[in-house]
mmCIF file of C-alpha atoms in Angstrom:
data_model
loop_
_atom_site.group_PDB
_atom_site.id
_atom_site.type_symbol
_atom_site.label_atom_id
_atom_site.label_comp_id
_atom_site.label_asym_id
_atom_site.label_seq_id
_atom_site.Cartn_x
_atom_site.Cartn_y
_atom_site.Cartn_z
ATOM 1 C CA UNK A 1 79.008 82.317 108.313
ATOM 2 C CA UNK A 2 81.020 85.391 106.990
ATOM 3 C CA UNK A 3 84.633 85.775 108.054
ATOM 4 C CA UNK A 4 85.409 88.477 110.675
ATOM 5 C CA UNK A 5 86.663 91.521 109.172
ATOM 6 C CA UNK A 6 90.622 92.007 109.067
ATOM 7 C CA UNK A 7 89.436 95.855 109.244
ATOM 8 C CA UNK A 8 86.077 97.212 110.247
ATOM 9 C CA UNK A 9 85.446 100.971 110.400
ATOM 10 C CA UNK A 10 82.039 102.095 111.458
ATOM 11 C CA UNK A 11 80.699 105.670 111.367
ATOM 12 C CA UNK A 12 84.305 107.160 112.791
ATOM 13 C CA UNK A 13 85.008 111.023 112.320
ATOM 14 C CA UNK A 14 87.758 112.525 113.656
ATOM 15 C CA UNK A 15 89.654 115.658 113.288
ATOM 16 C CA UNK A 16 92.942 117.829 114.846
ATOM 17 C CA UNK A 17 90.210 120.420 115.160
ATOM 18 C CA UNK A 18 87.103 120.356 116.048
ATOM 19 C CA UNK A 19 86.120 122.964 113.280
ATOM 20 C CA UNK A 20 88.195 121.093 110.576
ATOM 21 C CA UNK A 21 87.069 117.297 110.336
ATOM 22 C CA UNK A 22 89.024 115.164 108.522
ATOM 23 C CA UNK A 23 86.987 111.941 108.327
ATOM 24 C CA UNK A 24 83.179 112.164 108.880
ATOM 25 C CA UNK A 25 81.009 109.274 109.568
ATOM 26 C CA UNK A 26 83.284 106.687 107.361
ATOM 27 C CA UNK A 27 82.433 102.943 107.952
ATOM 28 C CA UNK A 28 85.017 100.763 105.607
ATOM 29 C CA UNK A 29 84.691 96.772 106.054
ATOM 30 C CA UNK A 30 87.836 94.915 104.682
ATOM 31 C CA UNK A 31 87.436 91.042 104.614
ATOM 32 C CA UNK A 32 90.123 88.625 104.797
ATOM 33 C CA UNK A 33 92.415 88.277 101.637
ATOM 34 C CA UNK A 34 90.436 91.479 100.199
ATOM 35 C CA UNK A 35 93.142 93.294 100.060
ATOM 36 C CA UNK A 36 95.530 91.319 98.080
ATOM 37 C CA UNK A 37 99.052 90.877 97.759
ATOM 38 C CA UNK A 38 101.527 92.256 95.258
ATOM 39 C CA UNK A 39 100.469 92.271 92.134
ATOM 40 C CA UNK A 40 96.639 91.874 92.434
ATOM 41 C CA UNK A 41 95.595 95.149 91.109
ATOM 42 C CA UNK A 42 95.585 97.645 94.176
ATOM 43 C CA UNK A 43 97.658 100.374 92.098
ATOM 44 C CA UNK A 44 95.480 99.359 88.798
ATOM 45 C CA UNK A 45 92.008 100.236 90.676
ATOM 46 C CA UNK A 46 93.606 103.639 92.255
ATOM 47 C CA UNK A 47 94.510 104.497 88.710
ATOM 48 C CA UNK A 48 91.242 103.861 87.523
ATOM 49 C CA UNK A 49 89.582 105.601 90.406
ATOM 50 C CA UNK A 50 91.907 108.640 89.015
ATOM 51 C CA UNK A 51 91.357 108.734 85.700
ATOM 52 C CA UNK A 52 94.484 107.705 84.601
ATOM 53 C CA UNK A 53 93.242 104.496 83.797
ATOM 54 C CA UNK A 54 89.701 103.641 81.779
ATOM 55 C CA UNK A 55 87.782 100.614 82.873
ATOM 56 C CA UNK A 56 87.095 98.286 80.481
ATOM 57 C CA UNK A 57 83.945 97.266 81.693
ATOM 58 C CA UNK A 58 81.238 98.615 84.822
ATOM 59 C CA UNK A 59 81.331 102.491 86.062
ATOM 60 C CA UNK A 60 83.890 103.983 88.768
ATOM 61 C CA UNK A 61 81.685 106.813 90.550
ATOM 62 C CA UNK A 62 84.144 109.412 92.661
ATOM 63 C CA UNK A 63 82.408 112.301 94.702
ATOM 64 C CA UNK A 64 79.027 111.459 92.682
ATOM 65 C CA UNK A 65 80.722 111.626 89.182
ATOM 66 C CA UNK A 66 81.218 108.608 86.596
ATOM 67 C CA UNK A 67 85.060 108.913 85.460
ATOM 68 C CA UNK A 68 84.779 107.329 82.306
ATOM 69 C CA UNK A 69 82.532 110.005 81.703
ATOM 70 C CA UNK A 70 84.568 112.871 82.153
ATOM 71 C CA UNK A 71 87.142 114.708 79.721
ATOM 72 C CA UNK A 72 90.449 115.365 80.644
ATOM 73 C CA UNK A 73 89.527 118.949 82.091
ATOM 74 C CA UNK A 74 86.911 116.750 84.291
ATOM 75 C CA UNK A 75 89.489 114.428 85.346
ATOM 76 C CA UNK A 76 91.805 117.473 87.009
ATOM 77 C CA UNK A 77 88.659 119.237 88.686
ATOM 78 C CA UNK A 78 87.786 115.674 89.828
ATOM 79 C CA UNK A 79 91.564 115.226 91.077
ATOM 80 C CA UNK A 80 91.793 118.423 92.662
ATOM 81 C CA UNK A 81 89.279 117.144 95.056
ATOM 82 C CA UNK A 82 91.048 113.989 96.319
ATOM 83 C CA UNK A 83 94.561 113.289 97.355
ATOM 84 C CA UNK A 84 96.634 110.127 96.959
ATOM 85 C CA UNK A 85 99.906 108.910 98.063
ATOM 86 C CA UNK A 86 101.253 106.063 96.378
ATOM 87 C CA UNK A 87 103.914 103.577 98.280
ATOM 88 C CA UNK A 88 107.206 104.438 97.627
ATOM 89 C CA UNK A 89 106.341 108.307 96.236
ATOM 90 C CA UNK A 90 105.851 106.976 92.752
ATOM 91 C CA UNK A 91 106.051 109.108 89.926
ATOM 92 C CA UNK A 92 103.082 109.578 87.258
ATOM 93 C CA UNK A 93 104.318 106.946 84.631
ATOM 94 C CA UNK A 94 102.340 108.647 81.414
ATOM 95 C CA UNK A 95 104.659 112.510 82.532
ATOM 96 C CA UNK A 96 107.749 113.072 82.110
ATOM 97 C CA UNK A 97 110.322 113.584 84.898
ATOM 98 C CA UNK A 98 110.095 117.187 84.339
ATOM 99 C CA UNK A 99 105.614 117.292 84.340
ATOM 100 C CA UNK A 100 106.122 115.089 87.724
ATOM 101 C CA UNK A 101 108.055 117.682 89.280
ATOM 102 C CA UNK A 102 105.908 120.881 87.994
ATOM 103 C CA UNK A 103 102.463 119.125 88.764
ATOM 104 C CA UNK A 104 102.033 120.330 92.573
ATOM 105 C CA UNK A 105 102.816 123.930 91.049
ATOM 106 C CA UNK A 106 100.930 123.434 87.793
ATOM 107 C CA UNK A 107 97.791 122.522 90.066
ATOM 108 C CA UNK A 108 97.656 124.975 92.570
ATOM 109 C CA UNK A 109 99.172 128.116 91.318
ATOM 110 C CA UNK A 110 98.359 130.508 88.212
#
Protein backbone atom coordinates (compact mmCIF):
# COMPACT_ATOMS: atom_id res chain seq x y z
CA UNK A 1 0.00 0.00 0.00
CA UNK A 2 1.41 3.47 -1.10
CA UNK A 3 1.91 6.13 1.55
CA UNK A 4 -0.62 9.02 1.64
CA UNK A 5 0.64 11.98 -0.03
CA UNK A 6 2.30 14.80 2.26
CA UNK A 7 0.88 17.07 -0.74
CA UNK A 8 -1.70 16.17 -3.33
CA UNK A 9 -2.85 18.72 -5.92
CA UNK A 10 -5.45 17.62 -8.37
CA UNK A 11 -6.65 19.56 -11.44
CA UNK A 12 -6.68 23.11 -9.29
CA UNK A 13 -6.74 26.49 -11.34
CA UNK A 14 -7.06 29.52 -9.81
CA UNK A 15 -6.56 33.08 -10.59
CA UNK A 16 -6.98 36.99 -9.00
CA UNK A 17 -8.93 37.35 -12.22
CA UNK A 18 -11.01 35.49 -13.84
CA UNK A 19 -9.50 36.58 -17.30
CA UNK A 20 -5.86 36.08 -16.03
CA UNK A 21 -5.37 32.41 -14.62
CA UNK A 22 -2.51 31.74 -12.87
CA UNK A 23 -2.56 27.95 -12.38
CA UNK A 24 -4.70 25.84 -14.79
CA UNK A 25 -5.65 22.34 -14.20
CA UNK A 26 -2.22 21.47 -12.14
CA UNK A 27 -2.35 18.10 -10.20
CA UNK A 28 1.25 17.72 -8.24
CA UNK A 29 1.51 14.47 -5.88
CA UNK A 30 4.42 14.81 -3.30
CA UNK A 31 5.09 11.55 -1.29
CA UNK A 32 6.54 11.35 2.02
CA UNK A 33 10.38 12.12 2.32
CA UNK A 34 10.17 13.21 -1.55
CA UNK A 35 11.08 16.28 -0.90
CA UNK A 36 14.23 15.98 0.97
CA UNK A 37 16.09 17.77 3.42
CA UNK A 38 19.07 20.08 3.11
CA UNK A 39 21.38 19.06 0.99
CA UNK A 40 19.58 16.42 -1.18
CA UNK A 41 19.65 18.16 -4.42
CA UNK A 42 16.44 20.46 -4.54
CA UNK A 43 18.61 23.61 -5.73
CA UNK A 44 20.81 21.09 -8.06
CA UNK A 45 17.51 19.85 -10.03
CA UNK A 46 16.11 23.67 -10.29
CA UNK A 47 19.45 24.47 -11.81
CA UNK A 48 19.25 21.81 -14.13
CA UNK A 49 15.65 22.48 -14.97
CA UNK A 50 17.26 26.12 -15.87
CA UNK A 51 19.94 25.45 -17.79
CA UNK A 52 22.43 26.45 -15.59
CA UNK A 53 23.26 23.10 -14.86
CA UNK A 54 23.72 20.00 -17.61
CA UNK A 55 22.55 16.60 -16.59
CA UNK A 56 24.84 14.08 -16.73
CA UNK A 57 22.64 11.48 -17.67
CA UNK A 58 18.46 11.23 -18.85
CA UNK A 59 16.63 14.45 -20.55
CA UNK A 60 15.02 17.51 -18.52
CA UNK A 61 11.95 18.56 -20.86
CA UNK A 62 10.60 22.36 -19.83
CA UNK A 63 7.49 23.77 -21.79
CA UNK A 64 8.01 20.79 -24.44
CA UNK A 65 11.79 21.55 -24.99
CA UNK A 66 14.89 19.20 -24.03
CA UNK A 67 17.45 21.67 -22.18
CA UNK A 68 20.44 19.89 -22.84
CA UNK A 69 19.49 20.51 -26.20
CA UNK A 70 19.38 24.05 -26.36
CA UNK A 71 22.25 26.78 -26.85
CA UNK A 72 22.70 29.44 -24.63
CA UNK A 73 20.32 31.83 -26.73
CA UNK A 74 17.71 28.77 -26.15
CA UNK A 75 18.32 28.68 -22.58
CA UNK A 76 17.22 32.68 -22.11
CA UNK A 77 14.06 32.31 -24.50
CA UNK A 78 13.39 29.13 -22.43
CA UNK A 79 13.97 31.27 -19.09
CA UNK A 80 12.03 34.08 -20.14
CA UNK A 81 9.11 31.82 -19.96
CA UNK A 82 9.37 30.62 -16.33
CA UNK A 83 10.08 32.37 -13.12
CA UNK A 84 11.93 31.14 -10.03
CA UNK A 85 12.58 32.35 -6.64
CA UNK A 86 15.21 30.77 -4.81
CA UNK A 87 15.15 30.71 -0.70
CA UNK A 88 16.94 33.33 0.67
CA UNK A 89 17.03 35.64 -2.84
CA UNK A 90 20.17 33.89 -3.94
CA UNK A 91 22.33 35.33 -6.35
CA UNK A 92 23.34 33.54 -9.81
CA UNK A 93 26.71 31.94 -8.60
CA UNK A 94 28.38 31.66 -12.38
CA UNK A 95 27.60 36.23 -12.65
CA UNK A 96 29.17 38.52 -11.12
CA UNK A 97 27.69 40.84 -8.46
CA UNK A 98 27.37 43.44 -11.02
CA UNK A 99 25.45 40.75 -14.05
CA UNK A 100 23.11 39.76 -10.87
CA UNK A 101 22.04 43.15 -10.43
CA UNK A 102 21.63 44.16 -14.35
CA UNK A 103 19.84 40.76 -15.24
CA UNK A 104 16.05 41.88 -14.52
CA UNK A 105 17.01 44.98 -16.84
CA UNK A 106 19.19 43.04 -19.26
CA UNK A 107 16.04 40.67 -19.78
CA UNK A 108 13.28 42.79 -20.20
CA UNK A 109 14.40 46.02 -21.63
CA UNK A 110 16.33 47.00 -25.00
Amino acid sequence: MAATPIVDIENVSFGYDPMRPVLSDVSLRIAPGSVGQSGCGKTTLIRIIAGWLRAGAGSTRVLGQDVSTLDSAGIFRLRREMGMLFQFGALFTDMTVFDNVAFQMREHTD
